[in-house]
mmCIF file of C-alpha atoms in Angstrom:
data_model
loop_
_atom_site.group_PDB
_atom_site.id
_atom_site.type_symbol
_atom_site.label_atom_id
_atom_site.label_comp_id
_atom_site.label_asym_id
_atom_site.label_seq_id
_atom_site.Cartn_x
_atom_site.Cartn_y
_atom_site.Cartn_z
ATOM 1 C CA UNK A 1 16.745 -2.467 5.569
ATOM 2 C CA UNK A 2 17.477 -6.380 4.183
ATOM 3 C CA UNK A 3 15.511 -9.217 4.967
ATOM 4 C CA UNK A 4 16.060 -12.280 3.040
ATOM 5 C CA UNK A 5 17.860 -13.652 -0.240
ATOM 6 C CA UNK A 6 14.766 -14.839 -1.236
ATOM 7 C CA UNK A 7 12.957 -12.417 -4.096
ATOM 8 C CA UNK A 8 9.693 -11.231 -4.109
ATOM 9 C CA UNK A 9 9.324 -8.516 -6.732
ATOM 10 C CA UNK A 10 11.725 -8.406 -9.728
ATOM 11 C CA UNK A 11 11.682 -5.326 -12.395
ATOM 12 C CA UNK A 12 13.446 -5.125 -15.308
ATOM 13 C CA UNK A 13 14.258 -2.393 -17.812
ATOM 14 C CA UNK A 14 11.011 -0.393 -17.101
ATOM 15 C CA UNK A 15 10.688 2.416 -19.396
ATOM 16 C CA UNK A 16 8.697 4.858 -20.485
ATOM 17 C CA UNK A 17 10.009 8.000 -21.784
ATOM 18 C CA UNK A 18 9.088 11.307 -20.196
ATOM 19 C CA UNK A 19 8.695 9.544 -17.090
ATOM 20 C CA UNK A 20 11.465 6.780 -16.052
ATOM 21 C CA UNK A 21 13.962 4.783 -18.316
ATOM 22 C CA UNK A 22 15.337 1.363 -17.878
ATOM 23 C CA UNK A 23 14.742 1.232 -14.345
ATOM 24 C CA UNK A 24 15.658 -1.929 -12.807
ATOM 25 C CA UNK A 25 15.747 -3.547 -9.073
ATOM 26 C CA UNK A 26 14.868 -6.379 -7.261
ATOM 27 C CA UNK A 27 13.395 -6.441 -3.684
ATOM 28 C CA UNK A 28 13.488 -9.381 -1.416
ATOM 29 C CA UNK A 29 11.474 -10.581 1.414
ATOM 30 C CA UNK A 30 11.503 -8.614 4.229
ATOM 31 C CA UNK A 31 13.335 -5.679 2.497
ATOM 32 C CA UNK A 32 12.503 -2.347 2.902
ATOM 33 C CA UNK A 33 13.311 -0.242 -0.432
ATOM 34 C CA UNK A 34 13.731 3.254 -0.232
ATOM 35 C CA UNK A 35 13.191 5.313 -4.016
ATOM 36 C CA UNK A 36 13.890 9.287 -3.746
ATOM 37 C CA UNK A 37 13.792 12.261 -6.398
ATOM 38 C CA UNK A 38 12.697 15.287 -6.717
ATOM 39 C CA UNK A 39 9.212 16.774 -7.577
ATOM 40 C CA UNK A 40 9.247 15.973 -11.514
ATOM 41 C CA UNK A 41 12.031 13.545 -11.448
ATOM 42 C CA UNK A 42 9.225 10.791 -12.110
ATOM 43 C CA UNK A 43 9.167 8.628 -8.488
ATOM 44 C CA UNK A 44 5.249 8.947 -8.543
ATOM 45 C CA UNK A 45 5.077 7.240 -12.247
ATOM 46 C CA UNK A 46 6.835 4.830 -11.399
ATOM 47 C CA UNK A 47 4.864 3.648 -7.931
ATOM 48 C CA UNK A 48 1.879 3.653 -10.499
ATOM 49 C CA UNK A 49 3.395 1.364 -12.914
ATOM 50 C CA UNK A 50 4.612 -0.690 -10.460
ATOM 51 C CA UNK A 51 1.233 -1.175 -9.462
ATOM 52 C CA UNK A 52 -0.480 -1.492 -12.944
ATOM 53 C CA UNK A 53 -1.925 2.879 -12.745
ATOM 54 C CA UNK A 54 0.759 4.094 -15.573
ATOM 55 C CA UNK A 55 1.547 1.634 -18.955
ATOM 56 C CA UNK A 56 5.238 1.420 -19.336
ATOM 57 C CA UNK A 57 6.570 1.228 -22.732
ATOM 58 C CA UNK A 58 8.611 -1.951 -22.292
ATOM 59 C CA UNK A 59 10.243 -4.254 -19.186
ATOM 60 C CA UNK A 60 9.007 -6.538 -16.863
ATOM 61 C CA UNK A 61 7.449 -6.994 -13.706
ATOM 62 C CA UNK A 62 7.733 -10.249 -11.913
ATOM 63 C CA UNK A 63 6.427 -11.066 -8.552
ATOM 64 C CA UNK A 64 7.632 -14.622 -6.682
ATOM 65 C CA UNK A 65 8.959 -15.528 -10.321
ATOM 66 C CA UNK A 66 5.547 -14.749 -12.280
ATOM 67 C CA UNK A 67 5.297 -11.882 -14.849
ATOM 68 C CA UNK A 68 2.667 -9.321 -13.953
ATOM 69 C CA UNK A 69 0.859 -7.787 -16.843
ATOM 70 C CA UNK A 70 1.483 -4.367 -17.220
ATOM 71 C CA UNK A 71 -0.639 -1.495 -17.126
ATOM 72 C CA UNK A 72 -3.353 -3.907 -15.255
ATOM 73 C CA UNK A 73 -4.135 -2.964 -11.639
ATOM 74 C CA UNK A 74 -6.026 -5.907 -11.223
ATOM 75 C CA UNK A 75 -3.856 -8.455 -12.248
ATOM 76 C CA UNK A 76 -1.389 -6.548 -9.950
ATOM 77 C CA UNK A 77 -3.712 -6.883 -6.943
ATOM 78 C CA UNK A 78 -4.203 -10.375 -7.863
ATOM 79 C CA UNK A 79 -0.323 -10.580 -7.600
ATOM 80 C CA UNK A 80 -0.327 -9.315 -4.049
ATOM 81 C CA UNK A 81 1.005 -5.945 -4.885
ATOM 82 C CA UNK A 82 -0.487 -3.410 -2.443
ATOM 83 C CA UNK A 83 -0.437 0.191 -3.117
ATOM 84 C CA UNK A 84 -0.763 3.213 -1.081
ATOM 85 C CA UNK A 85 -0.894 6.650 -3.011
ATOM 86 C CA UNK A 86 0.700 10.206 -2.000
ATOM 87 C CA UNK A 87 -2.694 11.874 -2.083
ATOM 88 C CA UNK A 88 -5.160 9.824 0.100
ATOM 89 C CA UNK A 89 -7.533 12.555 -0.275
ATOM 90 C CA UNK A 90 -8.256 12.126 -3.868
ATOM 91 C CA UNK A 91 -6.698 8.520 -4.386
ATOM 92 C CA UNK A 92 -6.747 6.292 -1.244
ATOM 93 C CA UNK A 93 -9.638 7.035 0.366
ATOM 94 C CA UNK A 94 -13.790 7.172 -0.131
ATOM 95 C CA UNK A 95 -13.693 10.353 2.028
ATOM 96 C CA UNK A 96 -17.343 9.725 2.727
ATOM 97 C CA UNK A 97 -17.959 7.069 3.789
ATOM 98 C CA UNK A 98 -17.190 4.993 7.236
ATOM 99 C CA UNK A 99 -13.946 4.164 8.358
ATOM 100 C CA UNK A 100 -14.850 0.342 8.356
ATOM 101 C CA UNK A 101 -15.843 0.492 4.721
ATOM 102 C CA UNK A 102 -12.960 2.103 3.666
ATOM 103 C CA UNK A 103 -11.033 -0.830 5.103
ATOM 104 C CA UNK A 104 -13.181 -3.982 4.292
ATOM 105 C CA UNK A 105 -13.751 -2.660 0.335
ATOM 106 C CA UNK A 106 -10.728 -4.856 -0.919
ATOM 107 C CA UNK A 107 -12.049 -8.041 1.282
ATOM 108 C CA UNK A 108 -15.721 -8.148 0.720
ATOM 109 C CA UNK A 109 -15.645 -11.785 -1.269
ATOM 110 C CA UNK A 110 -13.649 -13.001 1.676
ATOM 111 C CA UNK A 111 -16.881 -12.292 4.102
ATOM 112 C CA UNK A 112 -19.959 -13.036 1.244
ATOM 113 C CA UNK A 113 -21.854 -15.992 2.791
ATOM 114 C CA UNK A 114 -25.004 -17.208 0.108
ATOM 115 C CA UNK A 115 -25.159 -13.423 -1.838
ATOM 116 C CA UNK A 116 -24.966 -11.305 1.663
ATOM 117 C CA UNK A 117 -22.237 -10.149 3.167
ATOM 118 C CA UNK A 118 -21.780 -10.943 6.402
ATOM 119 C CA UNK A 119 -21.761 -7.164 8.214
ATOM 120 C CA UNK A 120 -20.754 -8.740 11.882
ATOM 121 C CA UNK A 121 -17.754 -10.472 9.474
ATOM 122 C CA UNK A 122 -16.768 -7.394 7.995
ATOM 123 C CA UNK A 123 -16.851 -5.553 11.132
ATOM 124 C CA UNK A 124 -14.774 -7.465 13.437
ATOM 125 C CA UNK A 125 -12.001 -7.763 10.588
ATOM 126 C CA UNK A 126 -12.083 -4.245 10.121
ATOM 127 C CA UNK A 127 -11.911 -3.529 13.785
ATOM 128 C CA UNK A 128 -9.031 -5.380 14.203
ATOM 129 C CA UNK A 129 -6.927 -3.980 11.865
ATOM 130 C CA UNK A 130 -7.986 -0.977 13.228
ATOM 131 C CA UNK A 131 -6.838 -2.057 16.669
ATOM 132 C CA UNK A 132 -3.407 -3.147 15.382
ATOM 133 C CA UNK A 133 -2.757 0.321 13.974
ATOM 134 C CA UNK A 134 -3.699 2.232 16.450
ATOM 135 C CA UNK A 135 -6.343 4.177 15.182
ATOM 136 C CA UNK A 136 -7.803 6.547 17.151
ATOM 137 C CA UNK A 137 -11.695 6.977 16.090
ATOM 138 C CA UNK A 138 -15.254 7.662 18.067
ATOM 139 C CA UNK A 139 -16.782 4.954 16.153
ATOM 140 C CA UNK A 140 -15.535 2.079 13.304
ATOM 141 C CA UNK A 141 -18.774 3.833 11.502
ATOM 142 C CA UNK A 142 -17.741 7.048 11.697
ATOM 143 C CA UNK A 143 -16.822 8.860 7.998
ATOM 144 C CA UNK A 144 -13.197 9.022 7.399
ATOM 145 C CA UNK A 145 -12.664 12.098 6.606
ATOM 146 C CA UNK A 146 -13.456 12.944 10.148
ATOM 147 C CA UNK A 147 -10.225 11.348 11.444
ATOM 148 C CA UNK A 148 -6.806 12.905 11.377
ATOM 149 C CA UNK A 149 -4.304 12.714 8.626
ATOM 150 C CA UNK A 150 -2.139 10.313 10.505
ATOM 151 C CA UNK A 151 -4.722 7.943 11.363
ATOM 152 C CA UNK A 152 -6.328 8.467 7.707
ATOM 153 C CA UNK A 153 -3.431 6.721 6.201
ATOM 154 C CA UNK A 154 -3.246 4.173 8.891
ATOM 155 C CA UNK A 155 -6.530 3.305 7.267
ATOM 156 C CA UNK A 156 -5.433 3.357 4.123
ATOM 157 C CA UNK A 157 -2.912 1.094 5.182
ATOM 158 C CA UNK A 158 -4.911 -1.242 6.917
ATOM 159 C CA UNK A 159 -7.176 -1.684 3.748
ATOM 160 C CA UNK A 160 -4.281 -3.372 1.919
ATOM 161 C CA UNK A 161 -2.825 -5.222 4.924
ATOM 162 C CA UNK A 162 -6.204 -6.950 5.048
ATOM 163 C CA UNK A 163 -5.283 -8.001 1.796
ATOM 164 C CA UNK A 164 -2.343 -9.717 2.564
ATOM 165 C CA UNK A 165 0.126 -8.245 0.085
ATOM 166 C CA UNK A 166 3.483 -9.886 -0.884
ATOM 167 C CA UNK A 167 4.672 -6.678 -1.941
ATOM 168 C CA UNK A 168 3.417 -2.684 -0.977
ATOM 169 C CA UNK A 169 4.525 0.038 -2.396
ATOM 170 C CA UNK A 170 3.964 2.898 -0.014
ATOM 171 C CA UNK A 171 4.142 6.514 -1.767
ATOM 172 C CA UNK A 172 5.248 9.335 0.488
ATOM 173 C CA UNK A 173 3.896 7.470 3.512
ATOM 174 C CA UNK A 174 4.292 10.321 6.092
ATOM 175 C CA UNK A 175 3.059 12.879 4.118
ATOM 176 C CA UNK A 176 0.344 15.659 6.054
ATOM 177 C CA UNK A 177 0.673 13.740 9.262
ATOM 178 C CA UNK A 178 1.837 15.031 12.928
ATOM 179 C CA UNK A 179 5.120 13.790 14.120
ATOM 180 C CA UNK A 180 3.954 11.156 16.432
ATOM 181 C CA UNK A 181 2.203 9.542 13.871
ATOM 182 C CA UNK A 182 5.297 10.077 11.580
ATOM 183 C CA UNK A 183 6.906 7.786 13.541
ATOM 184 C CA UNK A 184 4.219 5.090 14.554
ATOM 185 C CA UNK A 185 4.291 5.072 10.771
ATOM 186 C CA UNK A 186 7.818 4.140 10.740
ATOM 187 C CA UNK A 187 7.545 1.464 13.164
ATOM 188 C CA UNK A 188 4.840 -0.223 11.237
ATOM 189 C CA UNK A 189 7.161 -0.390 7.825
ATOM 190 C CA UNK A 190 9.998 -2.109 10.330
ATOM 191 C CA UNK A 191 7.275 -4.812 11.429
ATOM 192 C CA UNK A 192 6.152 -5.074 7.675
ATOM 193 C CA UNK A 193 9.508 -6.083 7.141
ATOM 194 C CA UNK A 194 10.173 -8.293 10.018
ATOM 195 C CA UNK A 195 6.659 -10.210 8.766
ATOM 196 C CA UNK A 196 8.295 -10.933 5.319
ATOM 197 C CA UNK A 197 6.748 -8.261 3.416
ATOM 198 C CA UNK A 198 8.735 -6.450 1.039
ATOM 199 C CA UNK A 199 7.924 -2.948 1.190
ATOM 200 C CA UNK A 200 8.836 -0.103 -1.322
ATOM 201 C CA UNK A 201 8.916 3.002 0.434
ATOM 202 C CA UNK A 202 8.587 6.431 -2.132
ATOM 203 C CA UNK A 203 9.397 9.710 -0.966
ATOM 204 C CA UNK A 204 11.427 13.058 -1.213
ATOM 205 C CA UNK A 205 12.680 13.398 2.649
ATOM 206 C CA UNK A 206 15.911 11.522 2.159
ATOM 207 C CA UNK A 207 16.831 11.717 6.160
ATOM 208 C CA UNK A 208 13.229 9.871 6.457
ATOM 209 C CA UNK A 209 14.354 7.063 3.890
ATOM 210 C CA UNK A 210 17.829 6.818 5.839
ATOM 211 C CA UNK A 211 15.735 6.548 8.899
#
């Protein structure tokens, strides 16, 4: 899916042997990128490095014309790269703890008023994202883990959207959820795109990628 000519994210001549060489794309605003390969072939390194997890051995990683450090999740973040892993069990998610923590931990400077964070702040943000994706909980205080897959990674998706990203890199996006949520997923990349966001999208179901 193309958006714009303008270009968000720019990568050139990644590399790091055993994992990906010389890979080398741009994406533009409001594009929607699809990456495929088999188990092995390396697609999972690479979402990390774009995201600062995995050190490449060489290349470049621009975002809006600025060279990212790489190897540096932070400076990534900073860069308004937004990452969602495969494995939200282990990776994306404090399992834990409440829903409404697992979405305001990227934004709590935004709501910190004189040392405190402002809970009622935090909250309503949280609740509203929440809203927008359609996730279907008892309570915004609930733990996580007690929701279902699909509406798991709509959390884990509304944690970065909070964020504001430029740029997210979403790695096997549909992965463990039902088929409605599948596509509810789906429909949320499209209105990524239509905001202006570019949006890498990682997985090994080509027809889903064609989709």
């Amino acid at each position: 899916f193309t958006g714009s000519d303008e270009t968000l994210l720019e990568v050139r001549d990644l590399d790091k042997p055993g994992s990906f060489r010389n890979v080398s794309f741009a994406l533009r605003k409001g594009e929607v990128l699809g990456i495929t390969g088999l188990l092995g072939s390396g697609r999972t390194s690479l979402a990390k490095a774009l995201f600062g997890l995995v050190e490449p051995d060489s290349g470049t990683i621009t975002v809006s014309g600025k060279t990212v450090p790489l190897g540096d999740p932070i400076a990534a973040a900073e860069a308004r790269i937004g990452y969602v892993p495969e494995d939200r069990l282990t990776e994306g998610l404090f399992l834990t703890q409440s829903i409404m923590r697992n979405v305001a931990v990227g934004r709590l400077n935004a709501h910190e008023q004189r040392g405190f964070l402002d809970l009622r702040s935090l909250v309503a943000e949280a609740d509203d994202w929440l809203t927008r994706l359609k996730v279907k909980t008892p309570s915004i205080m609930a733990p996580v883990q007690s929701l279902s897959g699909g509406n798991q990674q709509r959390v884990a998706l509304a944690r970065w959207l909070a964020r504001a990203p430029q740029v997210l890199i979403l790695n096997g996006p549909s992965v463990g959820v039902d088929v409605g949520s599948k596509a509810d997923i789906h429909d949320i990349i499209q209105e990524l795109g239509a905001q202006g966001i570019g949006v890498i999208v990682i997985s090994d179901d080509l027809p889903e990628l064609l989709a």
